[in-house]
Coordinates of C-alpha atoms and ligand atoms in Angstrom, one line a residue:
X191 CA -5.9 11.3 1.7
X192 CA -4.4 7.8 1.8
X193 CA -1.8 6.2 -0.3
X194 CA -2.6 5.5 -4.0
X195 CA -1.8 2.1 -5.5
X196 CA -0.7 1.9 -9.2
X197 CA -2.3 -1.5 -9.8
X198 CA -0.6 -1.9 -13.2
X199 CA 2.8 -1.8 -11.3
X200 CA 1.9 -3.7 -8.1
X201 CA 3.1 -7.3 -8.1
X202 CA 1.1 -8.3 -5.0
X203 CA 4.3 -9.1 -3.0
X204 CA 2.7 -7.9 0.3
X205 CA 5.8 -6.1 1.5
X206 CA 3.6 -3.1 2.2
X207 CA 1.1 -5.2 4.1
X208 CA 3.9 -6.1 6.6
X209 CA 5.4 -2.6 6.6
X210 CA 2.2 -0.7 7.5
X211 CA 2.0 0.1 11.2
X212 CA -1.8 0.3 11.3
X213 CA -2.6 -2.7 9.0
X214 CA -4.3 -0.4 6.4
X215 CA -3.3 -2.6 3.4
X216 CA -4.5 -5.9 2.3
X217 CA -4.0 -7.9 -0.9
X218 CA -7.1 -8.3 -3.1
X219 CA -6.9 -10.1 -6.4
X220 CA -3.1 -10.0 -6.1
X221 CA -3.0 -6.2 -5.8
X222 CA -2.5 -4.0 -2.7
X223 CA -5.7 -2.3 -1.5
X224 CA -5.5 0.6 1.0
X225 CA -8.2 1.2 3.6
X226 CA -8.5 5.0 3.3
X227 CA -10.2 5.3 6.7
X228 CA -7.3 3.5 8.5
X229 CA -4.3 4.9 6.6
X230 CA -2.4 7.7 8.4
X231 CA -0.3 8.8 5.5
X232 CA 3.0 7.9 7.2
X233 CA 4.7 7.0 4.0
X234 CA 6.3 3.8 5.3
X235 CA 4.8 1.6 2.6
X236 CA 5.8 4.1 -0.2
X237 CA 9.5 3.7 0.9
X238 CA 9.2 -0.1 1.3
X239 CA 7.5 -1.0 -2.0
X240 CA 10.2 -2.6 -4.3
X241 CA 8.6 -1.5 -7.5
X242 CA 7.4 2.0 -6.5
X243 CA 3.7 1.2 -7.0
X244 CA 2.7 3.4 -4.0
X245 CA 2.5 7.1 -3.8
X246 CA 1.2 9.8 -1.4
Ligands
SF4_39 S1 4.9 -3.6 -1.7 FE1 4.3 -2.6 -3.7 S2 4.3 -4.3 -5.2 FE2 4.2 -5.2 -3.1 S3 2.0 -5.5 -2.7 FE3 2.6 -3.5 -1.9 S4 2.2 -2.0 -3.5 FE4 2.2 -4.1 -4.4
SF4_40 S1 1.0 5.4 4.3 FE1 1.5 4.4 6.3 S2 -0.6 4.1 7.2 FE2 -0.9 4.5 5.0 S3 -1.0 2.5 4.1 FE3 1.2 3.2 3.9 S4 2.2 2.4 5.7 FE4 0.0 2.2 6.1

């Protein structure tokens, strides 16, 4: 699994980067990018994203 990013909605704010406990998210070309091998599906970033760009 791993979180999915709706790149059309993502603003690149990086809130999710700070929120992720395992540093699975980075910003590439102003969009969030999830490392599928690192993500533990905890859902923290989904709750923290201000524009609901993330989903499990
Ligand atoms: S918190 Fe949401 S809008 Fe901000 S970078 Fe992450 S996915 Fe994009
Ligand atoms: S679901 Fe959890 S582990 Fe996966 S990217 Fe979001 S905050 Fe990080």
